[in-house]
XYZ file of C-alpha atoms in Angstrom:
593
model
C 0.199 36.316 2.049
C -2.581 33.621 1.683
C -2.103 30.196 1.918
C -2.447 29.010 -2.033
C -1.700 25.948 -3.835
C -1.351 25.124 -7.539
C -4.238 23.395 -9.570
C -3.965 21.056 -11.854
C -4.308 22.479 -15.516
C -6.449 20.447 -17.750
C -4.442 21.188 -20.851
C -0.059 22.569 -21.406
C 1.974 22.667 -24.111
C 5.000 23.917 -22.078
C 6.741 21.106 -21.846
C 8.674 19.913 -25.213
C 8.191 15.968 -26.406
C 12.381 15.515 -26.036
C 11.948 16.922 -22.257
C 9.277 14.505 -21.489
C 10.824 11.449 -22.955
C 14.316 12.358 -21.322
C 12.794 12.416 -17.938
C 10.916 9.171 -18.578
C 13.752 7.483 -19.754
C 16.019 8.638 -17.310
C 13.772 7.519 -14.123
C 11.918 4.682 -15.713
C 13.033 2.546 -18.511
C 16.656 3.280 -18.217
C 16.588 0.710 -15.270
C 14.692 -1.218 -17.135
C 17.731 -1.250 -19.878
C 19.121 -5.189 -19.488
C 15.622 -6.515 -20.061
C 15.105 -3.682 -22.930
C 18.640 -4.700 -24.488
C 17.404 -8.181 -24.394
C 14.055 -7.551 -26.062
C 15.535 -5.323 -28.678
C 17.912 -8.467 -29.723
C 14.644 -10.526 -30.057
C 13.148 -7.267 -32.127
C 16.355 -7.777 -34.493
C 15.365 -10.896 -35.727
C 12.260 -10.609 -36.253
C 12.555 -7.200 -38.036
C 15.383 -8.946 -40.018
C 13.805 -12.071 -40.958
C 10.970 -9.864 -43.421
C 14.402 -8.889 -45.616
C 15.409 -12.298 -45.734
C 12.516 -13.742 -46.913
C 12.579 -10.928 -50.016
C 15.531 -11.742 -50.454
C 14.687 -15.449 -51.299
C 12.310 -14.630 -53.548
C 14.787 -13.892 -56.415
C 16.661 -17.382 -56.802
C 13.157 -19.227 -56.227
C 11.874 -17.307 -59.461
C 15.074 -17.475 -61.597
C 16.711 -20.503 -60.475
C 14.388 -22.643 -58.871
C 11.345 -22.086 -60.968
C 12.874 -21.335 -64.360
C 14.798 -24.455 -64.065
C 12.141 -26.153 -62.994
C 14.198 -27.843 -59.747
C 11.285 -29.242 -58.272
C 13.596 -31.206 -55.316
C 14.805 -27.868 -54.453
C 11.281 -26.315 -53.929
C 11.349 -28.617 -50.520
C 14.273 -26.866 -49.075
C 12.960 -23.039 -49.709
C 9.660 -24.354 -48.411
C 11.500 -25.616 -45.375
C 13.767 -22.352 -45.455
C 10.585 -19.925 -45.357
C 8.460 -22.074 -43.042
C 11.894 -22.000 -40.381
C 12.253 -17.915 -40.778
C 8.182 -17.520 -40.395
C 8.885 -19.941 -37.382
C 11.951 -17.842 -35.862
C 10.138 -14.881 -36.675
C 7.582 -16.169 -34.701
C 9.231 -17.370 -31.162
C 11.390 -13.716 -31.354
C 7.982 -11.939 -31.514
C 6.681 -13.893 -28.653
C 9.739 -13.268 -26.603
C 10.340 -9.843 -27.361
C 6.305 -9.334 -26.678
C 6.378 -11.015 -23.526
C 9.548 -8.682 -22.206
C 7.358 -5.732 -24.086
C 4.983 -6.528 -21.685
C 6.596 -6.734 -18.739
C 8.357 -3.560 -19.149
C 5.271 -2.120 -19.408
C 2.938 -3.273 -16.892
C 6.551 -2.341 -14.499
C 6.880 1.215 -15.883
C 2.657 1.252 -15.413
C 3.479 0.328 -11.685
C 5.955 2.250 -10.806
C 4.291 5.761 -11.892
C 1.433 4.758 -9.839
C 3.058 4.300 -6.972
C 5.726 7.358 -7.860
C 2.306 9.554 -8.246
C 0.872 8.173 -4.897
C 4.012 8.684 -2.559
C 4.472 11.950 -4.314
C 0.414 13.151 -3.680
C 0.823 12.126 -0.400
C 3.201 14.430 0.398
C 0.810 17.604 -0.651
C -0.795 19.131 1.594
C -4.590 19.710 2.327
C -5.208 22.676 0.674
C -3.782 20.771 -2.775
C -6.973 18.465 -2.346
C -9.273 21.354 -1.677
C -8.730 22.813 -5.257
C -7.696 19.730 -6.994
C -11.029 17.233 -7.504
C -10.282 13.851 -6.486
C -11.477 12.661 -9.925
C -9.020 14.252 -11.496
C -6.016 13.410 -9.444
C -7.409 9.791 -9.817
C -7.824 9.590 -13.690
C -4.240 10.851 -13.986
C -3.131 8.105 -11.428
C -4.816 5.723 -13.337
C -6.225 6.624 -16.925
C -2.962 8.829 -17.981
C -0.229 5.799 -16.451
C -1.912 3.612 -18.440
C -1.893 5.260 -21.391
C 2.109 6.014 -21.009
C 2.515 2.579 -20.386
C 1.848 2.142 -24.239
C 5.015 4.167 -24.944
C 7.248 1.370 -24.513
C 4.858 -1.806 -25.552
C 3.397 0.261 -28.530
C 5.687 2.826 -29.830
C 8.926 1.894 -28.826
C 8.487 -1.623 -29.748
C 7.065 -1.056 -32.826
C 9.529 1.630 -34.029
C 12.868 -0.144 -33.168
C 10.769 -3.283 -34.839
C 10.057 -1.317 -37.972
C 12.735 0.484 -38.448
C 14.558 -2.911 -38.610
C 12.463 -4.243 -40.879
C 12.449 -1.207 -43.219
C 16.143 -0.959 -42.855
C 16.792 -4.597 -44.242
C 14.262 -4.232 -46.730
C 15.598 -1.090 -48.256
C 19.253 -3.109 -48.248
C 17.428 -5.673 -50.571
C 15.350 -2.933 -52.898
C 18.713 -0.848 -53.252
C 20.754 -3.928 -54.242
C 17.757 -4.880 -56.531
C 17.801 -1.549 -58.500
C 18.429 2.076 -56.696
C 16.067 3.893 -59.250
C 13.687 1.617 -58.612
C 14.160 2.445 -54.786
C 14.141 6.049 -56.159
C 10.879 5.752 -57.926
C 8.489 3.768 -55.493
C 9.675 6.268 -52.708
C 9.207 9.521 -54.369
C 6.096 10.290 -52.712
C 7.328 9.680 -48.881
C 8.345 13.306 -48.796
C 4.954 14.372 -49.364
C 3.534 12.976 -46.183
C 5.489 15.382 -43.818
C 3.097 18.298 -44.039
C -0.111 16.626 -43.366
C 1.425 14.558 -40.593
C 2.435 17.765 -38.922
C -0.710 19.328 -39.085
C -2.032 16.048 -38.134
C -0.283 15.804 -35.047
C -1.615 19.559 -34.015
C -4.895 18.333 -34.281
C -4.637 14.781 -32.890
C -3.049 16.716 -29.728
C -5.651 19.208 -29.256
C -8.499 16.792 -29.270
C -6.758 14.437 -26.924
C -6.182 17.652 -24.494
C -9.972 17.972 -24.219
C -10.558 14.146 -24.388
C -8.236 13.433 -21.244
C -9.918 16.969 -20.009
C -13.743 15.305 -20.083
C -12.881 12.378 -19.114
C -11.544 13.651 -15.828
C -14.168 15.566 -15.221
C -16.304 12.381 -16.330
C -14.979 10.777 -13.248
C -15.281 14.075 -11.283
C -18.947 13.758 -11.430
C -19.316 9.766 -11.172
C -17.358 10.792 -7.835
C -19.354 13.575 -6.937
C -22.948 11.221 -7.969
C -21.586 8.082 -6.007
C -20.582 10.241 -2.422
C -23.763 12.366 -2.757
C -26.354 9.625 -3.136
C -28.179 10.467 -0.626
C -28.438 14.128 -1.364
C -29.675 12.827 -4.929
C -32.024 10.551 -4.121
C -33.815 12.817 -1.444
C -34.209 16.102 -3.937
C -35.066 14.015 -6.873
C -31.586 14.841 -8.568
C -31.474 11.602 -10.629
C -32.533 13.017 -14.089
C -30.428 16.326 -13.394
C -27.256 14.474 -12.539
C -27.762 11.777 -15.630
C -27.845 14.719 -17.629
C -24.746 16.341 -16.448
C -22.849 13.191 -16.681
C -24.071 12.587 -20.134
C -23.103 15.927 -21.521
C -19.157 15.542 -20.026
C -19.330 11.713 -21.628
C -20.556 13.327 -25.268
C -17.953 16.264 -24.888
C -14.880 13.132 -24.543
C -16.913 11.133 -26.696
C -16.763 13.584 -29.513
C -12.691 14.622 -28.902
C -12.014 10.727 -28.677
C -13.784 10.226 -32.373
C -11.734 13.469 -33.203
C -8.606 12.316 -32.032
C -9.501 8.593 -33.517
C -9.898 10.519 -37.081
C -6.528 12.119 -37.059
C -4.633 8.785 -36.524
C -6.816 6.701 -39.022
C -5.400 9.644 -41.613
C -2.150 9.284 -41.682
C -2.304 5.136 -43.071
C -4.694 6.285 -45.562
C -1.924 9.315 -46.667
C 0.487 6.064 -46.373
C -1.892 4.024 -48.539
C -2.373 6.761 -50.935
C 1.945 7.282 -51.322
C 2.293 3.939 -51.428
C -0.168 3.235 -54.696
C 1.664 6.024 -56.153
C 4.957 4.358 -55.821
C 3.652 0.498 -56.996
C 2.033 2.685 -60.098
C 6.054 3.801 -60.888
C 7.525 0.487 -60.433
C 5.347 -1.093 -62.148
C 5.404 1.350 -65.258
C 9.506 1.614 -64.658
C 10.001 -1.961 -63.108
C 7.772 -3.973 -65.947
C 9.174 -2.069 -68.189
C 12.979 -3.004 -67.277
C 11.771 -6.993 -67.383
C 9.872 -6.713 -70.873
C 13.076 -5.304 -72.472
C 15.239 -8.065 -70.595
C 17.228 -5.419 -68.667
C 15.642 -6.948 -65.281
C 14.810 -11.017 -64.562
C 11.358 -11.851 -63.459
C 12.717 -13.511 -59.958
C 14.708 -9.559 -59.709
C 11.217 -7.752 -59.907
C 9.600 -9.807 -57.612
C 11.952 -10.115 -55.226
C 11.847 -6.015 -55.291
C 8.243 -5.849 -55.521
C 7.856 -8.276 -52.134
C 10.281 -6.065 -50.297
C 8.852 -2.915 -51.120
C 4.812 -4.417 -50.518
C 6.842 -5.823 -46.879
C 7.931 -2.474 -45.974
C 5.101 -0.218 -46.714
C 3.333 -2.062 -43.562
C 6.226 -1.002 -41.296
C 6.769 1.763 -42.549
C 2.537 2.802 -42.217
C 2.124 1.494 -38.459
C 5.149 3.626 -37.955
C 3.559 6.854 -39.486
C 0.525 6.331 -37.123
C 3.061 6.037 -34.469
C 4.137 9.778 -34.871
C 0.675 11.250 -34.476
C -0.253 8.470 -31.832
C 2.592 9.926 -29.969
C 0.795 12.825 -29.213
C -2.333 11.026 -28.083
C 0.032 9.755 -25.195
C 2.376 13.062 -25.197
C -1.129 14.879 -23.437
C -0.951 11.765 -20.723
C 2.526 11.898 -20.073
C 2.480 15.708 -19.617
C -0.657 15.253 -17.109
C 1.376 12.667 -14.952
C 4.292 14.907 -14.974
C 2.594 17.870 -14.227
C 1.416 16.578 -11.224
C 4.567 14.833 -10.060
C 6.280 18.022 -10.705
C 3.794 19.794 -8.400
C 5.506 21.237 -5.198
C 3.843 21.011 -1.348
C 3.611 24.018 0.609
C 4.079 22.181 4.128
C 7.773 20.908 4.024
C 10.625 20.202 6.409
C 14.216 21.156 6.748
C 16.802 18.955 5.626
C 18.395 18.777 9.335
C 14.785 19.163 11.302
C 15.408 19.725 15.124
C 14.399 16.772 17.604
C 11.950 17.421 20.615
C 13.135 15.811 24.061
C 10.066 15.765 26.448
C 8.715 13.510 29.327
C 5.138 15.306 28.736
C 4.758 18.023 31.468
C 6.878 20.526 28.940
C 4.929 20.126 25.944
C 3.201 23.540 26.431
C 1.227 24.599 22.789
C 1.822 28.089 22.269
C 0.256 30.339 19.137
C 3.008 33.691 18.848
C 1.359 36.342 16.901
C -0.209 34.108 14.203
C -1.801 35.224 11.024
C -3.386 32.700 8.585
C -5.418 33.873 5.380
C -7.317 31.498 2.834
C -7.244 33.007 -0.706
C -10.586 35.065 -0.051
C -10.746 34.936 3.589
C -8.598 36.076 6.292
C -8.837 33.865 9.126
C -6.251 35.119 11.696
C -4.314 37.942 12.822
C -2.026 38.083 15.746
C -3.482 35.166 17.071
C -1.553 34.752 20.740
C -2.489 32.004 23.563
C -1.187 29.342 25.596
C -2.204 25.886 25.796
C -1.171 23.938 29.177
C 0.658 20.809 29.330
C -1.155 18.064 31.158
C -3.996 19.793 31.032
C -7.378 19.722 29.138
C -8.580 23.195 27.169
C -11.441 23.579 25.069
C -11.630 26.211 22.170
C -14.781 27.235 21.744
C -17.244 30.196 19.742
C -19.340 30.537 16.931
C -18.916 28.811 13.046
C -16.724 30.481 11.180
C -14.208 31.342 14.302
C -11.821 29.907 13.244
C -11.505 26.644 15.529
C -10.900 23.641 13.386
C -8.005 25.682 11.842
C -5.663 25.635 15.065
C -5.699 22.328 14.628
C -4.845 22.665 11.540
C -2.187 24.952 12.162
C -0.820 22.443 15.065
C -0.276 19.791 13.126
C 0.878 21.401 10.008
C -1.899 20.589 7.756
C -1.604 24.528 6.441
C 1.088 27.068 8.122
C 0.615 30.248 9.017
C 1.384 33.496 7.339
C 3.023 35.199 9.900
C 3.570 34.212 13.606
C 5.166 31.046 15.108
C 3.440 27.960 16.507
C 5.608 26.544 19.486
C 5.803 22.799 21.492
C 7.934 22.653 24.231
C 9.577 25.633 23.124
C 10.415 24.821 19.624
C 8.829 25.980 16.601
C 7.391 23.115 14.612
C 8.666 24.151 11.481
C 11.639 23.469 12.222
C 10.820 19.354 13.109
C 10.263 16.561 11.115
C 6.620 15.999 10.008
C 6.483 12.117 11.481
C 8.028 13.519 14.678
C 5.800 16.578 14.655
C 2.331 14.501 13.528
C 3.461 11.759 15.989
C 3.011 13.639 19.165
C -1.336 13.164 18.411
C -4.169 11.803 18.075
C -6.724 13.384 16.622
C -10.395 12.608 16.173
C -11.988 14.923 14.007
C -15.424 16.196 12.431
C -15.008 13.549 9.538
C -13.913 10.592 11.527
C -11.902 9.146 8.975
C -13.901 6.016 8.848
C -12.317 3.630 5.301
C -13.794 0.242 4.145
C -12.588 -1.550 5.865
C -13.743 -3.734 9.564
C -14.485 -2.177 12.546
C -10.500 -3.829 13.655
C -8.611 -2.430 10.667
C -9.970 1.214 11.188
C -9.226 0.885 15.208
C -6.005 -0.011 14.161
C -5.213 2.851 11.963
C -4.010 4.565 14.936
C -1.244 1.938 15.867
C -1.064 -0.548 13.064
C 1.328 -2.769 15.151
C -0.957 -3.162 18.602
C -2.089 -6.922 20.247
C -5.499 -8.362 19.845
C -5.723 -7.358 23.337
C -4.491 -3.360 23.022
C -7.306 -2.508 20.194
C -10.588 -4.545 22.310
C -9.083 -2.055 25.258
C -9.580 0.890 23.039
C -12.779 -0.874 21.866
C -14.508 -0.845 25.352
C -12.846 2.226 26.261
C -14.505 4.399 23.437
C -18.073 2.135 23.908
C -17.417 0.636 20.672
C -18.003 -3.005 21.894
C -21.429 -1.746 23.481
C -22.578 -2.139 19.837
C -19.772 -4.499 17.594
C -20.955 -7.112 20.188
C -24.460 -6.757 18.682
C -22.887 -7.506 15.165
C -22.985 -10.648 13.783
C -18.624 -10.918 13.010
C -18.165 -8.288 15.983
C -14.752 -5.953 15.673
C -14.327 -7.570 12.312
C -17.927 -6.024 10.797
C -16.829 -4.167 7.633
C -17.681 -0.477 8.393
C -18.848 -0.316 4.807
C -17.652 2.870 2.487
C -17.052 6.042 4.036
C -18.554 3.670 7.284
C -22.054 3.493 5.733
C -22.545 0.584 7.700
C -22.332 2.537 10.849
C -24.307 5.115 12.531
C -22.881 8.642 12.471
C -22.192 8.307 16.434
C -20.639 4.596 16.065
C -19.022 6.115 13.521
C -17.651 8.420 15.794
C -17.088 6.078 18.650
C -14.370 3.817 16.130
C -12.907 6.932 15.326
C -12.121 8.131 19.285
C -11.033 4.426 19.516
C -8.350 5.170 17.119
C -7.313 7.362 18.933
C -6.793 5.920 22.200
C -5.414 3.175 20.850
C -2.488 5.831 19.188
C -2.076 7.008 22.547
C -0.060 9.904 21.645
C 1.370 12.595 24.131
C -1.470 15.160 22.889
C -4.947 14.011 21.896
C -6.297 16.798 19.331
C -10.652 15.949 20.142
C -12.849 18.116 17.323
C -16.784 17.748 18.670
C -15.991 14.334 19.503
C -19.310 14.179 20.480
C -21.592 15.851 18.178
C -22.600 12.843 17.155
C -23.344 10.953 19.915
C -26.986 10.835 22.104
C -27.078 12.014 25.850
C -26.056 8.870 26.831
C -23.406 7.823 24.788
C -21.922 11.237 25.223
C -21.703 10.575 28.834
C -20.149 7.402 28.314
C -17.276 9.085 26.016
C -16.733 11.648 28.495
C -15.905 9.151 31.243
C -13.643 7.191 29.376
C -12.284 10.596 27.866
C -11.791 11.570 31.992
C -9.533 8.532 32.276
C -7.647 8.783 29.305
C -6.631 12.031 30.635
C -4.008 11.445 33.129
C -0.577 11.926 31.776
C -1.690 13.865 28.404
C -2.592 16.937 27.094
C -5.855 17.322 25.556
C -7.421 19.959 23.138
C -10.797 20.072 22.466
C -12.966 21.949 20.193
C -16.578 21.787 21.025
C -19.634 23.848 19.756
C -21.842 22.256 22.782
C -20.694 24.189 25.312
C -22.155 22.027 28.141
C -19.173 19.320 26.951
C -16.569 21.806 27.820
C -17.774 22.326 31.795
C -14.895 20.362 33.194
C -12.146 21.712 31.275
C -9.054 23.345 33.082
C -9.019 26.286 30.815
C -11.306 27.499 28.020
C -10.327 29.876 24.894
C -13.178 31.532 23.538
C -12.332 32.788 19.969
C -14.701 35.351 18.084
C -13.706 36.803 14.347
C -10.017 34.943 14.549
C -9.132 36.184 18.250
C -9.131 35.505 21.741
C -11.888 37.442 23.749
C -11.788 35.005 26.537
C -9.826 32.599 28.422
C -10.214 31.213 31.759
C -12.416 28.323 33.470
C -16.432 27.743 32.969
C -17.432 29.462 35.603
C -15.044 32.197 35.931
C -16.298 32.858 31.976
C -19.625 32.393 33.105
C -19.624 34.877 35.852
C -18.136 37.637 33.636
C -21.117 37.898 31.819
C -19.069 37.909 28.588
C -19.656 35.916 24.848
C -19.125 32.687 26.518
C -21.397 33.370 29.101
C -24.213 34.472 26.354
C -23.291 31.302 24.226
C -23.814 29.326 27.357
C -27.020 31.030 28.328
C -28.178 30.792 24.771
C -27.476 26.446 24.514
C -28.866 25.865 28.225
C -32.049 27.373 26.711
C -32.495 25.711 23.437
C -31.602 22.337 25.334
C-alpha cells in the first residue's frame, strides 16, 4: 500500500458547534476557570448596575421631581455618578482578565498546533502548503482567541444585564413586558438562515486567505525564479485574484453580521411603537405614574443594546466556528511514522551497528519506488549508493531514519528493527547532511550548533575548521557570528554546504548519513571536505549518496541501485572491471569531466 497522508480540507461541516466548544473548554479555558470565575464576578456587576440605574429612575420622577426635593437631586446624582463609576472599574477588571485569558488560550493553541505538526511526518508537508498550515497556526488561533474576549464575555455580560432589566420591566408592568417583546420571536428564522450564510462565506474567506499566503510564500522563496523570467506581472495577478476572491467572502460574511442588529433595530421600533401606544396610554388615564413609564421605558431602551450585540454574537459565532474547526482539524490530524508505547533500546559500542534493508517495498501514491529491496551496509565502514535520478537513493535515507516507512520489508540496526525504537533514540544515532542543507536565519554559530545545541566555544570552531568553514567566516566582517541570511542567502551554495557538514561533525553521531555533500563545492573545496571527511571516519559508519561518481573512489563498498534495486555491489574497481552500469556511469562522468 502507498505511503499517503491526509490533507488539510479547506472547508467541513462535520464537526457540530457543542463538539467544538466541549473540546475547547475542556483543554483550554477550563484551566483557565479561577481567573474566569473571577472575571465573571466583575461581569456581574457591571451587567447588574444597568438594572439599577432603571430602577432609579422611577422615585427620581415621582418623588423627587414631582415633589420638587431639590436637596435630594444631589444624592441620586451622587448615586448614578457612583454606579456609572463601579460600572466602570468592574469593566476594566473584568476586561483586563478578558484579555489575559485570551492572549493565554491564543498561546497555548499555537504552541499545541506546533508540538503537534512537529510530530507529522514529511510526506504531511509534501501535500499540505506551508501557507496553509501557517495561516491556521496563526490567522485561525487568533480568531478563536475572540471566543472568550468577544463572545463569552459579552454573552455572560448581556445576559446579566438583560436578566436584571427584564426583573425591573416585569415588576413595572408584565403586559408591557409582553407588548415591547412580541416581535423577538420573529428574529429566529432570519438569524438561522443568517448563520448558513455567514458560515459559508467565512469557509471560502479563511479558504483564500490561506491560499493568499500560499502564494506570498510561494512569490517570496521563488524570487529569483521571478525576477529572471519576468514573472512579476503574472504573479501580481495571481495574488490579486486570491486577495479579491477573500476580499469579496469577507464583505459577504461582513453583510450577514451587520443584518442581524438591523432585524434587532427593526423588532425593537416595533416594540417602543406598542409601549408607547399601550404604555402612554396607561399614564394619560392615570392607571400608570410618569416616573413608572420611564423607569420601564429606560430599561427596555438599556436592554435592547445587550440584547442586539448579543444577536450578532450568534451569527459571529460562526465566523469563528470555520477557525476553530480549521485548528482542530489539524490538531486532530494523525502521523503515519509513530512509536510503540514500550520502544526497544539499542546497546552498541559501534562495530555492531550493521544497516540492513530485508525485502523492502516503498510506493509514493503514483510511483512505486521499491520492491524487495535487500542489502547490507557495514559497520565502521564507508559505502556509497550510487545510480541514476530517479533510483531511488535519497529515499534509503529516508527510510533509515524514519522520515517515511516502508510498505513491506524490515529496516534493521544492530539487529533490531527500527520500528520498534524510539524516534530520539532512532534519529540520534546520525548526522545527516543533505541536498537542502538546512541552512535557517540565523549566524553562521547558531546553525553549526544545530547539531549539538549544548557544545563549547571551542567544540563548534573544531567543526568550523574541520568542514573549511573558517577558510571563509574569517573573511567576514563578525566571523562565525555572520547571519547566514534566509534560507542562507547570505552564503554561497558550497559555504552553504560547508556549515551544513559542520553540523554535522559537530553532532558526531555513531552514523553520519552524507547526501552529495559535495555537489556544491569547486575542485578544491571538494578536496578539502574529503580530507576532513577521511578523518572523521575512524570509529563511524558512513553512508554516502553521491551522483559524482569520482567522490565515491575510496569507499569500502559501493551499492549501485537502478529502477529501485541492487544491480551492483562491491568496491570501485572491482565494479569497474566488470564492465557493468557502474562501470558505464563511470566511463560516461570521466568523459564529460
Amino acid at each position: 500500500m502507498p505511503i499517503t497522508s491526509p490533507r488539510l480540507t479547506q472547508e467541513s461541516e462535520s464537526h457540530p458547534s457543542g463538539k467544538l466548544f466541549r473540546w475547547l473548554w475542556s483543554y483550554y479555558l477550563k484551566p483557565q476557570t479561577s481567573k474566569i470565575s473571577f472575571a465573571l464576578i466583575f461581569m456581574t456587576v457591571q451587567g447588574s448596575t444597568l438594572g439599577a440605574l432603571s430602577y432609579m429612575i422611577e422615585p427620581m420622577f415621582d418623588e423627587i421631581f414631582a415633589n420638587k426635593l431639590t436637596e435630594a437631586l444631589v444624592w441620586v446624582g451622587l448615586a448614578i455618578l457612583g454606579l456609572f463609576c463601579l460600572r466602570g472599574i468592574a469593566g476594566f477588571i473584568s476586561t483586563m482578565i478578558m484579555v489575559s485569558v485570551s492572549e493565554r488560550i491564543k498561546l497555548n493553541l499555537q504552541k499545541d498546533l506546533m508540538n503537534h505538526v512537529l510530530t507529522l511526518d514529511t510526506m504531511f508537508f509534501e501535500v499540505n502548503s506551508p501557507g496553509n498550515i501557517m495561516e491556521r497556526v496563526l490567522g485561525d488561533t487568533h480568531a478563536v482567541k475572540m471566543i472568550w474576549s468577544g463572545y463569552i464575555a459579552t454573552g455572560v455580560r448581556g445576559c446579566i444585564s438583560i436578566a436584571s432589566l427584564m426583573f425591573v420591566a416585569i415588576s413595572i408592568d408584565p403586559l408591557w413586558t409582553l407588548v415591547t417583546c412580541l416581535g423577538i420571536p420573529l428574529l429566529v428564522l432570519p438569524i438561522i438562515w443568517l448563520q448558513k450564510q455567514i458560515r459559508q462565506s467565512t469557509q471560502i474567506h479563511r479558504r483564500a486567505s490561506s491560499e493568499t499566503t500560499v502564494r506570498l510564500d510561494e512569490i517570496f522563496h521563488g524570487i529569483h525564479a521571478i525576477k529572471l523570467n519576468l514573472l512579476e506581472n503574472n504573479q501580481i495577478s495571481r495574488f490579486v485574484s486570491k486577495a479579491a476572491e477573500s476580499r469579496r467572502a469577507s464583505i459577504r460574511a461582513a453583510g450577514g453580521n451587520a443584518a442581524v442588529p438591523f432585524l434587532v433595530d427593526l423588532v425593537a421600533g416595533l416594540g417602543f411603537l406598542g409601549l408607547l401606544m399601550l404604555g402612554g396610554t396607561d399614564v394619560i388615564n392615570g392607571e400608570k405614574t410618569t416616573g413608572q413609564f420611564m423607569s420601564f421605558f429606560t430599561a427596555i431602551v438599556l436592554m435592547f443594546d445587550p440584547f442586539r450585540r448579543m444577536s450578532a454574537l450568534i451569527t459571529a459565532w460562526q465566523s469563528t466556528r470555520v477557525s476553530l474547526e480549521r485548528v482542530y482539524v489539524l490538531l486532530e490530524t494523525k502521523p503515519n511514522i509513530t512509536q510503540i508505547t514500550k520502544p526497544e533500546t539499542l546497546d552498541y559500542t559501534g562495530d555492531d551497528l550493521e544497516i540492513v534493508f530485508e525485502d523492502v517495498a516503498f510506493s509514493y501514491p503514483d510511483l512505486e519506488v521499491f520492491n524487495n529491496l535487500s542489502f547490507e551496509i557495514p559497520p565502521l565502514k564507508t559505502t556509497a549508493i550510487v545510480g541514476a535520478s530517479g533510483a531511488g537513493k535519497t529515499t534509503v535515507f529516508n527510510l533509515l531514519a524514519r522520515i517515511f516507512d516502508p510498505t513491506e520489508g524490515k529496516v534493521r540496526i544492530g539487529g533490531i528493527d527500527i520500528k520498534t525504537m524510539g524516534l530520539p533514540e532512532l534519529r540520534g544515532l546520525f548526522s545527516v547532511v543533505a541536498q537542502d542543507k538546512g541552512i535557517f536565519d540565523e549566524t553562521i554559530r547558531d546553525n553549526i550548533l544545530l547539531g549539538r545545541p549544548n557544545a563549547t566555544y571551542d567544540e563548534v570552531s573544531g567543526a568550523a575548521r574541520a568542514a573549511q568553514v573558517l577558510s571563509f567566516s574569517n573573511e567576514l566582517q563578525l566571523g562565525l557570528d555572520s547571519p547566514c541570511g534566509p534560507r542562507g542567502a547570505n552564503l554561497s551554495g558550497g559555504q552553504r554546504q560547508r556549515v551544513a557538514i559542520a553540523r554535522a561533525f559537530l553532532r558526531n553521531s555513531p552514523i553520519l548519513l552524507l547526501d552529495e555533500p559535495t555537489s556544491a563545492l569547486d575542485s578544491n573545496s571538494e578536496e578539502l571536505i574529503q580530507d576532513a571527511l577521511e578523518e572523521f571516519r575512524s570509529n563511524r559508519t558512513i553512508v554516502v549518496i553521491a551522483h559524482r561518481l569520482a567522490t565515491v573512489r575510496s569507499a569500502d563498498k559501493i551499492i549501485v541501485l537502478d529502477q529501485g534495486r541492487v544491480v551492483e555491489e562491491g568496491t570501485h574497481s572491482e565494479l569497474v572491471a566488470k564492465g557493468g552500469l557502474y562501470s558505464g556511469l563511470y566511463q560516461s562522468q570521466a568523459l564529460i569531466s
